[in-house]
Coordinates of N, CA and C and ligand atoms in Angstrom, one line a residue:
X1359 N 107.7 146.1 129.5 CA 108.3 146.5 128.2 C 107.8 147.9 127.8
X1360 N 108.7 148.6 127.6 CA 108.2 150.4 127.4 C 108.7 150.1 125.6
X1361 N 107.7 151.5 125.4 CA 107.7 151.6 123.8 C 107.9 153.1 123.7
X1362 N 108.7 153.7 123.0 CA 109.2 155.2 123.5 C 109.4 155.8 121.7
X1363 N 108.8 156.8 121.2 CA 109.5 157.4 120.4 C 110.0 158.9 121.2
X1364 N 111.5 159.4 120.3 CA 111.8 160.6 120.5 C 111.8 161.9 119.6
X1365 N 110.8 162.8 119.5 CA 110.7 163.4 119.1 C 111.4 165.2 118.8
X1366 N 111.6 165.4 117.9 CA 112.3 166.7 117.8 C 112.8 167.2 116.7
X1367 N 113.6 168.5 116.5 CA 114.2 169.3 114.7 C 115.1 169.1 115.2
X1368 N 116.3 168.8 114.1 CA 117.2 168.5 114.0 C 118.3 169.0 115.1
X1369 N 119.1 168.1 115.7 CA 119.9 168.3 116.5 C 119.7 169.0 118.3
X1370 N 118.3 168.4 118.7 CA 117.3 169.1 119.4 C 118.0 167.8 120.2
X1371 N 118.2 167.4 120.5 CA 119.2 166.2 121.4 C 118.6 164.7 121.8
X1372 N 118.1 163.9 120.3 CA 117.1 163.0 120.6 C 118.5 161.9 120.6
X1373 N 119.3 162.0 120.1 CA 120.2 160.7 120.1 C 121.1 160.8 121.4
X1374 N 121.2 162.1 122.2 CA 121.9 162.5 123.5 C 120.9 161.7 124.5
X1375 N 119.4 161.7 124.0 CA 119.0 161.1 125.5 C 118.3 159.9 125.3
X1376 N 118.4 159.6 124.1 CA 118.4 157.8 124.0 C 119.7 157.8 124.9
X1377 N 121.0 158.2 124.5 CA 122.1 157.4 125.3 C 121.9 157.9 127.1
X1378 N 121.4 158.4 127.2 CA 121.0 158.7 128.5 C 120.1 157.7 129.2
X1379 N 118.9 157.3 128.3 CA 118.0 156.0 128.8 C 119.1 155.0 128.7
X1380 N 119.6 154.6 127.7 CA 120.5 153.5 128.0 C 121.2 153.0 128.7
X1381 N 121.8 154.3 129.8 CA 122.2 153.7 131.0 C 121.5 152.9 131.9
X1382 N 120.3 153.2 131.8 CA 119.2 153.0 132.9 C 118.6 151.8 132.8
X1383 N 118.4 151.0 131.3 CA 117.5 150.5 131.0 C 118.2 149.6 129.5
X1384 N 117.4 148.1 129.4 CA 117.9 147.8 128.3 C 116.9 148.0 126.7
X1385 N 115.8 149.0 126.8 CA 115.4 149.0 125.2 C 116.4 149.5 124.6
X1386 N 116.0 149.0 123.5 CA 116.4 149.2 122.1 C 116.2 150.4 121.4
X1387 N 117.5 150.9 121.0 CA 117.6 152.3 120.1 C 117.6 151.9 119.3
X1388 N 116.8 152.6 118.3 CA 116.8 153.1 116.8 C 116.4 153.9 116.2
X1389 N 117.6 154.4 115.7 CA 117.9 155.8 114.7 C 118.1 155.6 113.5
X1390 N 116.4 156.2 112.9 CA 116.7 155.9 111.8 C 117.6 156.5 111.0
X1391 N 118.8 157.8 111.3 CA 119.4 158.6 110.5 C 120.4 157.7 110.5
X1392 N 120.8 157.3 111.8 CA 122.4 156.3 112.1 C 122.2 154.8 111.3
X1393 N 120.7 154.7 110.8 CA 120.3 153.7 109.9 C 120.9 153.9 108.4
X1394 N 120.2 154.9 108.3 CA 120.3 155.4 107.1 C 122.2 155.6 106.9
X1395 N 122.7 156.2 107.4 CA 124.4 156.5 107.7 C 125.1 154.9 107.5
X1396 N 124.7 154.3 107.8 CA 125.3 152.5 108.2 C 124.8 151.9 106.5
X1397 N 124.1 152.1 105.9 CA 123.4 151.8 104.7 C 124.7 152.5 103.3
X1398 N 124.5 154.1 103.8 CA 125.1 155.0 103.2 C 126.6 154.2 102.7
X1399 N 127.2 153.9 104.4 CA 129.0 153.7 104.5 C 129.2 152.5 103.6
X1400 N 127.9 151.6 103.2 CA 128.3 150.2 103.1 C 127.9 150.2 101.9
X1401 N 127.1 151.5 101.2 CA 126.7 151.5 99.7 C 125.6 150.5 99.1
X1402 N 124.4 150.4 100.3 CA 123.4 149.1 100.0 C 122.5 150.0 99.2
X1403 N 121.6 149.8 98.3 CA 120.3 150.2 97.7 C 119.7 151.3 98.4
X1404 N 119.4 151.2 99.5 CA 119.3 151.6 100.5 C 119.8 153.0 100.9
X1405 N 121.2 152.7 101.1 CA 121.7 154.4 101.2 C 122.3 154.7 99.7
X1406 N 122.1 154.2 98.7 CA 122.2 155.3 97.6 C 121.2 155.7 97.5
X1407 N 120.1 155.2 97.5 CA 118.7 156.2 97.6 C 118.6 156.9 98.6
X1408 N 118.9 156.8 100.0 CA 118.5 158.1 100.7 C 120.3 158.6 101.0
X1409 N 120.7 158.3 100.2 CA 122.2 159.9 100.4 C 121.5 161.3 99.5
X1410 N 120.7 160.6 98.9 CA 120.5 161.8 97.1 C 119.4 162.9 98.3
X1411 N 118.7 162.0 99.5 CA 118.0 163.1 100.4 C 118.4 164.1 101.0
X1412 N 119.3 163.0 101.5 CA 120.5 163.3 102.9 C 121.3 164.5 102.8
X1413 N 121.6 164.3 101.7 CA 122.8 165.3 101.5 C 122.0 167.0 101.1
X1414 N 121.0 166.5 101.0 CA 120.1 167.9 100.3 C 119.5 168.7 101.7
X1415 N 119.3 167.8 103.3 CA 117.9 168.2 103.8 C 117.1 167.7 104.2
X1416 N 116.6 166.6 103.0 CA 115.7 166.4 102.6 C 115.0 164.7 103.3
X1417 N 113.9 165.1 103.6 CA 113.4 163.9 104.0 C 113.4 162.5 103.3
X1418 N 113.9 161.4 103.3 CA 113.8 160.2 102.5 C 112.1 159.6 102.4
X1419 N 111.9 159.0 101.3 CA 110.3 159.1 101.2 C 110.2 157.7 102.3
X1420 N 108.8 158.0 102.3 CA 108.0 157.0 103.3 C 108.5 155.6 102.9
X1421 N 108.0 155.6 101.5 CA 108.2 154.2 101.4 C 109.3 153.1 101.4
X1422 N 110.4 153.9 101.4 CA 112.1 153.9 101.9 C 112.3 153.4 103.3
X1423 N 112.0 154.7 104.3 CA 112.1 154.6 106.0 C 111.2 153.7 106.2
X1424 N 109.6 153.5 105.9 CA 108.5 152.7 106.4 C 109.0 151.1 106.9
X1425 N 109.3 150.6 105.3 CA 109.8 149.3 105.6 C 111.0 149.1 106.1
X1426 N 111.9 149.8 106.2 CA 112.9 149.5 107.2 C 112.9 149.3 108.5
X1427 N 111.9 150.8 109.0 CA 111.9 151.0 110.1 C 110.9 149.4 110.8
X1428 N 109.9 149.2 109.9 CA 109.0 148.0 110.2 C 109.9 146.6 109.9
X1429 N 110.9 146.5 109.7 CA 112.1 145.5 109.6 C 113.0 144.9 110.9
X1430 N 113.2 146.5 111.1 CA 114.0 146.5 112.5 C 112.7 146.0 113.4
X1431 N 111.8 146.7 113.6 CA 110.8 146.8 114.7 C 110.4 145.3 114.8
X1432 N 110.4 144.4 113.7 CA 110.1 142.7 114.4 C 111.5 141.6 114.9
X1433 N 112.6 142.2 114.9 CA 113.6 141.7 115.6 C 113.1 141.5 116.7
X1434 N 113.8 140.2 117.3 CA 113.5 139.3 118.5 C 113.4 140.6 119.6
X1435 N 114.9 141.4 119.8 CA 115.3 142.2 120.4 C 114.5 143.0 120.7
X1436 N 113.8 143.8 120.0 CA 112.9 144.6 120.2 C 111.3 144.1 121.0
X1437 N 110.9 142.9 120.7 CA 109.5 142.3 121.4 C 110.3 142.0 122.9
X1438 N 111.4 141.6 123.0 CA 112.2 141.7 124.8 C 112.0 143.0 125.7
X1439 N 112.8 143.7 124.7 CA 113.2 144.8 125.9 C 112.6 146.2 125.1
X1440 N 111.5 145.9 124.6 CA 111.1 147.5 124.1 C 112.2 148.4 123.0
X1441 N 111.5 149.8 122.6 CA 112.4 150.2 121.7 C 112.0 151.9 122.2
X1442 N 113.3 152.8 121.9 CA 113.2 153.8 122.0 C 113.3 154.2 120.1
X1443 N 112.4 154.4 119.5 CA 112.8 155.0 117.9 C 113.3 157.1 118.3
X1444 N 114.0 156.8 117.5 CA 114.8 158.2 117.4 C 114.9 158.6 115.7
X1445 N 113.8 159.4 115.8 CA 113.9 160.2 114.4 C 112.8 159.5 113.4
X1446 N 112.0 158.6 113.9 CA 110.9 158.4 113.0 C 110.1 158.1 114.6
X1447 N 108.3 158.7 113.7 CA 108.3 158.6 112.6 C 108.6 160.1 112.8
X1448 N 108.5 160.8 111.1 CA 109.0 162.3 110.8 C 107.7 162.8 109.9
X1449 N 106.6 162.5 109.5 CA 105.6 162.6 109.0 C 104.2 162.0 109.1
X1450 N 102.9 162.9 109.0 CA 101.6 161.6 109.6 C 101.5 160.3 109.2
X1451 N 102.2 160.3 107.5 CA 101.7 158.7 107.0 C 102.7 157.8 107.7
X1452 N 103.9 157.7 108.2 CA 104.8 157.2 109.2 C 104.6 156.7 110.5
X1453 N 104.0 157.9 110.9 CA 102.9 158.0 112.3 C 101.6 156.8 112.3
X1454 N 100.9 156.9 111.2 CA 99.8 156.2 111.1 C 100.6 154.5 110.7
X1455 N 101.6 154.8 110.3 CA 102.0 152.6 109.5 C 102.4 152.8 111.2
X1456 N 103.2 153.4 112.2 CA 104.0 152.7 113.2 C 102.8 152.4 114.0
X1457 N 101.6 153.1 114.1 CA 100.5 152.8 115.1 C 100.0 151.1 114.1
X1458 N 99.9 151.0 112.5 CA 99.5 149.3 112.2 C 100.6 148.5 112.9
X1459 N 101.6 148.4 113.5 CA 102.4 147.6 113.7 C 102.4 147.6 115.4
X1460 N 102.4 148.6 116.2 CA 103.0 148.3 117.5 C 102.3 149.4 118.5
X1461 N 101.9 149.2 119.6 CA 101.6 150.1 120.3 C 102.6 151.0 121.0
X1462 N 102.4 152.5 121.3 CA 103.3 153.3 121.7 C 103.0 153.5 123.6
X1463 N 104.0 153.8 124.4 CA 103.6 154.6 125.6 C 103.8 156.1 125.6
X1464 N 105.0 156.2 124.9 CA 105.1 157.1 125.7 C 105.7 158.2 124.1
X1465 N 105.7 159.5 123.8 CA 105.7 160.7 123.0 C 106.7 161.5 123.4
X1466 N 108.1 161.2 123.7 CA 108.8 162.2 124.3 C 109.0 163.7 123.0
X1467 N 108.6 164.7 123.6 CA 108.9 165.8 122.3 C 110.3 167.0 122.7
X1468 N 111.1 167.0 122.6 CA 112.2 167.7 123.1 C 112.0 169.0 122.6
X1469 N 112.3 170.0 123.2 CA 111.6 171.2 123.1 C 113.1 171.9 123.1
X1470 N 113.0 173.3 122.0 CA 114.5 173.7 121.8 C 114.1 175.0 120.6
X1471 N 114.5 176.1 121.2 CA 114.7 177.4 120.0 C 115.3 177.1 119.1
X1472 N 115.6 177.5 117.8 CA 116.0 177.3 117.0 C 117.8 178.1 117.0
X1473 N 117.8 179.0 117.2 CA 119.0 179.5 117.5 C 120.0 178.8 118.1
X1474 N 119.1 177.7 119.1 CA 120.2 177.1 119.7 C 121.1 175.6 119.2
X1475 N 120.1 175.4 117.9 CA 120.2 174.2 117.6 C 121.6 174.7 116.7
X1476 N 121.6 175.8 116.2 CA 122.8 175.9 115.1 C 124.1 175.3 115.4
X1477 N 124.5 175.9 117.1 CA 125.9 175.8 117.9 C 125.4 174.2 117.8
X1478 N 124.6 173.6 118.6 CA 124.2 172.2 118.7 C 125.3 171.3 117.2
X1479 N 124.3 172.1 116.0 CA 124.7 170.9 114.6 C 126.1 171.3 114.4
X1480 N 127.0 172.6 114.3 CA 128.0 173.0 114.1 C 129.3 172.6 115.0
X1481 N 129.0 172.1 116.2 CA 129.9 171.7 117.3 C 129.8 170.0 118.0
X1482 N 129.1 169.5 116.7 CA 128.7 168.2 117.2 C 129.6 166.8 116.4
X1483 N 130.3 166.0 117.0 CA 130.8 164.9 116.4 C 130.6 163.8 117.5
X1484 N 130.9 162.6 116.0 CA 130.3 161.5 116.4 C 131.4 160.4 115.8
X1485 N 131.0 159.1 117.0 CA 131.9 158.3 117.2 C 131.6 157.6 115.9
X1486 N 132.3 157.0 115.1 CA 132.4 156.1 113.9 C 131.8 154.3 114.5
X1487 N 132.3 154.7 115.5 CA 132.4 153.3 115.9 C 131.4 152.8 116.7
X1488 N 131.2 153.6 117.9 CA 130.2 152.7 118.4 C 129.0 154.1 118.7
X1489 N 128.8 155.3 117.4 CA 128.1 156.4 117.9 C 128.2 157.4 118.6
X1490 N 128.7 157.0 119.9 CA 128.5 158.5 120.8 C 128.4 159.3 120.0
X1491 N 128.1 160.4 120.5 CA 127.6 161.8 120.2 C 128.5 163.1 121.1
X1492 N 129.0 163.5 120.9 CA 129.9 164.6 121.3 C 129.8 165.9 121.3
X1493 N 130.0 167.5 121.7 CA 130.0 168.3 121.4 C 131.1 169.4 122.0
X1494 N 132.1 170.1 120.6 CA 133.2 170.4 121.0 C 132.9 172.1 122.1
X1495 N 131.5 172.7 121.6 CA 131.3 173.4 122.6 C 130.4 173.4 123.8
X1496 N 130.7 172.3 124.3 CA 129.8 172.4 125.9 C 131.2 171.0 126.3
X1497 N 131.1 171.8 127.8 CA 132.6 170.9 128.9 C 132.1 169.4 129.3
X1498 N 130.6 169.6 129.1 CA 130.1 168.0 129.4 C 129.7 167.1 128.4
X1499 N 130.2 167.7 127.2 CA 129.7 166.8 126.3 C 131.2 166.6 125.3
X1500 N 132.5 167.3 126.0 CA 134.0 167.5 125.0 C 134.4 165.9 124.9
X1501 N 134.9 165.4 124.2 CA 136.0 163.9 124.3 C 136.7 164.9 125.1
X1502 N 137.6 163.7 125.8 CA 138.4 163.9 126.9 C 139.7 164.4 126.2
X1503 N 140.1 163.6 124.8 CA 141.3 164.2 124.4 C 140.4 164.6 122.8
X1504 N 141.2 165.3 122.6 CA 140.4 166.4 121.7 C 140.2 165.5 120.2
X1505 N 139.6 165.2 119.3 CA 139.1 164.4 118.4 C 139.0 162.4 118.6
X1506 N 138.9 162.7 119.8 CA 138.7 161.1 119.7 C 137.9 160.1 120.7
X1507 N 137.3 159.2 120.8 CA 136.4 159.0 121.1 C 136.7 158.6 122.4
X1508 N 136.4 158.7 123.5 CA 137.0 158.4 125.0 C 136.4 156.4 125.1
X1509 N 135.8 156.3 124.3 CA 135.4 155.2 124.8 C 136.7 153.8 123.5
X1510 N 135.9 154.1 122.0 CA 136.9 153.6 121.2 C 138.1 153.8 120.6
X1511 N 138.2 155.1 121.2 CA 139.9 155.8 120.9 C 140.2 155.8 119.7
X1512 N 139.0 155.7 118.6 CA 139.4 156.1 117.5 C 139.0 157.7 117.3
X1513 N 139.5 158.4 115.7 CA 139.1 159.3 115.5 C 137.4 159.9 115.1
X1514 N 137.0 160.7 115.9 CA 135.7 161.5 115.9 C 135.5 162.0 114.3
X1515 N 134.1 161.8 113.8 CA 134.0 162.3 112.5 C 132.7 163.2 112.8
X1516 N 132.7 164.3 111.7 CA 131.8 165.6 111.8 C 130.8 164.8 110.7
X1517 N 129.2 165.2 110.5 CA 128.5 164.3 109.8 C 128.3 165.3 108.3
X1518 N 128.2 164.7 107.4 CA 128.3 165.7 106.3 C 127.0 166.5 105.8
X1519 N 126.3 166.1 106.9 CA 124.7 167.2 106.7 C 124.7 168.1 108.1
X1520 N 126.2 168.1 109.1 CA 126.0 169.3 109.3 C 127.0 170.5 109.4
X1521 N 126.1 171.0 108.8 CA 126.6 172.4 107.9 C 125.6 173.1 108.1
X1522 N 125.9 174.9 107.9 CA 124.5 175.7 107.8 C 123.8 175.4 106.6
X1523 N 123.9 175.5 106.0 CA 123.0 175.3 104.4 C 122.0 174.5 104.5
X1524 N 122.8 173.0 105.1 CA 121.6 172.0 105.2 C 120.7 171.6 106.3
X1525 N 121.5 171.9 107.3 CA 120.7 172.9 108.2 C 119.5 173.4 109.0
X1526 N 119.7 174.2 107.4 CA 118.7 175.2 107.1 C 117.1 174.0 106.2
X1527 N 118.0 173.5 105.6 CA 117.0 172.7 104.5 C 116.6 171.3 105.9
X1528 N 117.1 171.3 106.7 CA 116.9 170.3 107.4 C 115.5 170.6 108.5
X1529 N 115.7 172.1 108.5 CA 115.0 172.7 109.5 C 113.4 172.9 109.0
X1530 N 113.9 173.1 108.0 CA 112.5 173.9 106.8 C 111.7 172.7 107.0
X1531 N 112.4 171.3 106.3 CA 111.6 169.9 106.6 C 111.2 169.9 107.6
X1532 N 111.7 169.7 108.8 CA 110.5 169.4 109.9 C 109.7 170.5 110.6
X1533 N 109.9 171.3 110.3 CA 108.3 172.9 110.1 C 107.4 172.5 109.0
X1534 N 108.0 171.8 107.8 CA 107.0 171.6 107.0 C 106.3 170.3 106.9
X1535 N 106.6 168.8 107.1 CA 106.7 167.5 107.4 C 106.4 167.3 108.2
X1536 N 106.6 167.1 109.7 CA 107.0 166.6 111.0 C 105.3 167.6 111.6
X1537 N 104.9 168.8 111.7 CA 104.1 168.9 112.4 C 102.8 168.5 112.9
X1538 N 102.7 167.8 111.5 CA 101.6 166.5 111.3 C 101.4 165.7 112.2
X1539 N 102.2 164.9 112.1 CA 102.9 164.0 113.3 C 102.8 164.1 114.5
X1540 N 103.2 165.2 115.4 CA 103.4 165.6 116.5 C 101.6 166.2 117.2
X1541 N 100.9 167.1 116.1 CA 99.7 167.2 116.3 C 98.8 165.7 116.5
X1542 N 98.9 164.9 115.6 CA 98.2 163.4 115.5 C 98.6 162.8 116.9
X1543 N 99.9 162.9 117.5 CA 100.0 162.3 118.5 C 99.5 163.4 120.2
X1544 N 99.5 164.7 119.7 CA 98.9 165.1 120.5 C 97.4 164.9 121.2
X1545 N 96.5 164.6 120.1 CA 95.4 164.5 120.1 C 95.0 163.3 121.2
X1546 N 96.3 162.2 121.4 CA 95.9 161.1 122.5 C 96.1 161.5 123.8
X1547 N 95.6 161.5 124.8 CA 95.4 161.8 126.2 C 96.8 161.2 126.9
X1548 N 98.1 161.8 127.2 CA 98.9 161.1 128.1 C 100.1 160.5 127.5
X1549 N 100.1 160.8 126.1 CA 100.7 160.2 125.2 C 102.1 161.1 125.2
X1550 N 101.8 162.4 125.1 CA 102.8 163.2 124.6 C 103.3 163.8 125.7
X1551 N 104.8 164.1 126.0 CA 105.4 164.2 127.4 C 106.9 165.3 126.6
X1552 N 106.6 166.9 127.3 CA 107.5 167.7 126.7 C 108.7 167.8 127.3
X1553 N 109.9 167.5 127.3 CA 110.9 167.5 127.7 C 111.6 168.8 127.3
X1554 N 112.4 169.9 128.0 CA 113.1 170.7 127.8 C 114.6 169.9 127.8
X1555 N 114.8 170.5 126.2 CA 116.2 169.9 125.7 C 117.0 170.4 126.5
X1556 N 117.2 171.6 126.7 CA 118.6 171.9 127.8 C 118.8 171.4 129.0
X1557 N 117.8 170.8 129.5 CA 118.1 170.3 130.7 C 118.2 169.0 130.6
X1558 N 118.1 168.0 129.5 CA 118.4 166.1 129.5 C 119.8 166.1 130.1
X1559 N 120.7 166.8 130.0 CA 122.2 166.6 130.4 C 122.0 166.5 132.4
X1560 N 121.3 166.8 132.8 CA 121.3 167.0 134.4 C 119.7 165.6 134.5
X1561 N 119.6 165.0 134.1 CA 118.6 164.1 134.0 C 119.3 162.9 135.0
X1562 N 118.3 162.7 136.2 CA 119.1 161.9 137.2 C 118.7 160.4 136.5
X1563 N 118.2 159.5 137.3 CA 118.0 158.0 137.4 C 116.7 158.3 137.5
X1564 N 116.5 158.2 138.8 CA 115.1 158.6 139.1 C 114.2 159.3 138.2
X1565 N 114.9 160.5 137.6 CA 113.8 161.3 136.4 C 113.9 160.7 135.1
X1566 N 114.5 159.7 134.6 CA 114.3 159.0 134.0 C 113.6 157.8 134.1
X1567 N 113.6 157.0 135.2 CA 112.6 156.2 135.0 C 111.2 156.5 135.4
X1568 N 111.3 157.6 136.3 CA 110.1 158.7 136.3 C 109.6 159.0 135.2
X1569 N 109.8 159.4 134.2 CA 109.3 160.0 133.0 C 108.6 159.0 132.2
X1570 N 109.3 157.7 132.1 CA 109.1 157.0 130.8 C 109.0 155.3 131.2
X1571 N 108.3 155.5 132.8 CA 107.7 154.2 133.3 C 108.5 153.2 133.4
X1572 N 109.8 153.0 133.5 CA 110.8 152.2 133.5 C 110.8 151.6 135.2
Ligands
AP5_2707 P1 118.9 162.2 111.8 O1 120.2 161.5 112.0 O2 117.8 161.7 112.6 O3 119.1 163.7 112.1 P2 118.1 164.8 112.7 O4 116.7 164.6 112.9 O5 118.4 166.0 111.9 O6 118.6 164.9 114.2 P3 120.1 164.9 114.7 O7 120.7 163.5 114.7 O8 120.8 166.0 113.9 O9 119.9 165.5 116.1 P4 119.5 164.8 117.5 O10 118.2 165.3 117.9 O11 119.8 163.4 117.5 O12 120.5 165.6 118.4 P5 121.9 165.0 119.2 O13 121.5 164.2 120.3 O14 122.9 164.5 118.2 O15 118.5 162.2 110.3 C1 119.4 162.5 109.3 C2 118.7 162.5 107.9 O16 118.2 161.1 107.7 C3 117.4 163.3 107.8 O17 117.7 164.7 107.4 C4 116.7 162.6 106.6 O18 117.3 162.9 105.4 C5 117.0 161.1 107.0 N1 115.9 160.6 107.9 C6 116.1 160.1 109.1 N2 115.0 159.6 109.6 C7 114.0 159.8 108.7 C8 112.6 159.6 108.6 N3 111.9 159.1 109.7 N4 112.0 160.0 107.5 C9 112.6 160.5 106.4 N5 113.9 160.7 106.4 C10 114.6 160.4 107.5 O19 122.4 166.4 119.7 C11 122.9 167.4 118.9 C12 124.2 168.1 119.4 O20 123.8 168.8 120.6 C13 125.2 167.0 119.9 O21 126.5 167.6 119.6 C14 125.0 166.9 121.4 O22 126.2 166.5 122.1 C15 124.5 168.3 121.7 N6 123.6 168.4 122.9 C16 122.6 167.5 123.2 N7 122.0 167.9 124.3 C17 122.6 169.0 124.7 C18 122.3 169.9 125.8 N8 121.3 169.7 126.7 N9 123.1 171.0 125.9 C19 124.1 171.3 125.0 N10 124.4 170.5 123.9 C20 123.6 169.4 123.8
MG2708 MG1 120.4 162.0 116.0

């Protein structure tokens, strides 16, 4: 059983290569943003308090993401087949509650200029239904018919935090938040494993279960 977080700024391709382990392997994804979004659509406590973030930028407080994320993480499912978390933790005090609960292997940190991420958030839609992740400019990442999901054949929706503005406020947060995090986990010997974001799309079998002990 592997224990994986994915690390990265916004739209740096941590939900593109969870779906890429998933071919390979049965852990468990969890995204806390597609958490948060599922919360949002259904109008629980939950996402009225973190849309007021969401929609700004802005990181939802710890004490919000913490116990969720520690909610998910004692599902049956997850003590079976391991978990890949995508997008937490995003700050040291997050970092420090997921180390009280569970041991980690492995630190994936996806590595990506910033310039590149704009085309990334501005050209990116996603399946309503079962997620995918899409992008209308790159040929390996198009739906096959132009707005809709090749797998559920419904229509593809654009996410309402991406836009330049927020973006931008999205970006500022994890330069200002998140490098905590990333240092604290540096500090462990073997933990932290830098993946270049442009290249997950050419990521064989082999270099995936190479990478992350599968
Ligand atoms: P979240 O949903 O996690 O958003 P994010 O961190 O901003 O990351 P993204 O989902 O935008 O990007 P990604 O890295 O998954 O990239 P993707 O694979 O889609 O969080 C949203 C909000 O929720 C936060 O702003 C915050 O308010 C709140 N929140 C969530 N977690 C929280 C936490 N722990 N604490 C507090 N608040 C929290 O790829 C992006 C695009 O690029 C796609 O179109 C994809 O197709 C494309 N792409 C991927 N790889 C490549 C490639 N190699 N070449 C070309 N295109 C590529
Ligand atoms: Mg994502």
């Amino acid at each position: 059983m592997v224990n994986i977080v994915l690390f990265g700024p916004p739209g740096a391709g941590k939900g593109t290569l969870a779906e890429i382990i998933k071919r390979y392997s049965k852990i468990v994804h969890i995204s806390t943003g597609d958490l948060f979004r599922e919360n949002v659509k259904s109008s629980t406590p939950i996402g009225k308090e973190a849309k007021k973030y969401m929609d700004e930028g802005k990181l939802v407080p710890d004490s919000v993401v913490i116990g969720m994320v520690k909610e998910r993480l004692a599902r049956d499912d997850v003590k079976k087949d391991g978990f890949m978390l995508d997008g937490f933790p995003r700050t040291l005090d997050q970092a420090k509650a997921l180390d009280g609960v569970t041991r980690l292997d492995t630190v994936a940190v996806l590595d990506i200029d910033k310039k590149s991420l704009r085309e990334r958030i501005l050209g990116r839609y996603n399946c309503p239904k079962c997620n995918r992740i899409y992008n209308i400019f790159n040929d390996r990442l198009k739906p096959k018919m132009e707005g809709q999901c090749d797998e559920c054949k419904v229509a593809l929706t654009h996410r309402a935090d991406d836009n330049e503005e927020t973006f931008e406020k999205r970006w500022k947060a994890y330069e200002e938040q998140s490098t905590d995090a990333l240092e604290y986990y540096e500090e462990r010997a073997g933990l932290v494993k830098h993946v270049d974001s442009n290249k997950i799309l050419a990521l064989t079998e082999k270099d995936v279960k190479g990478m992350f002990g599968l």
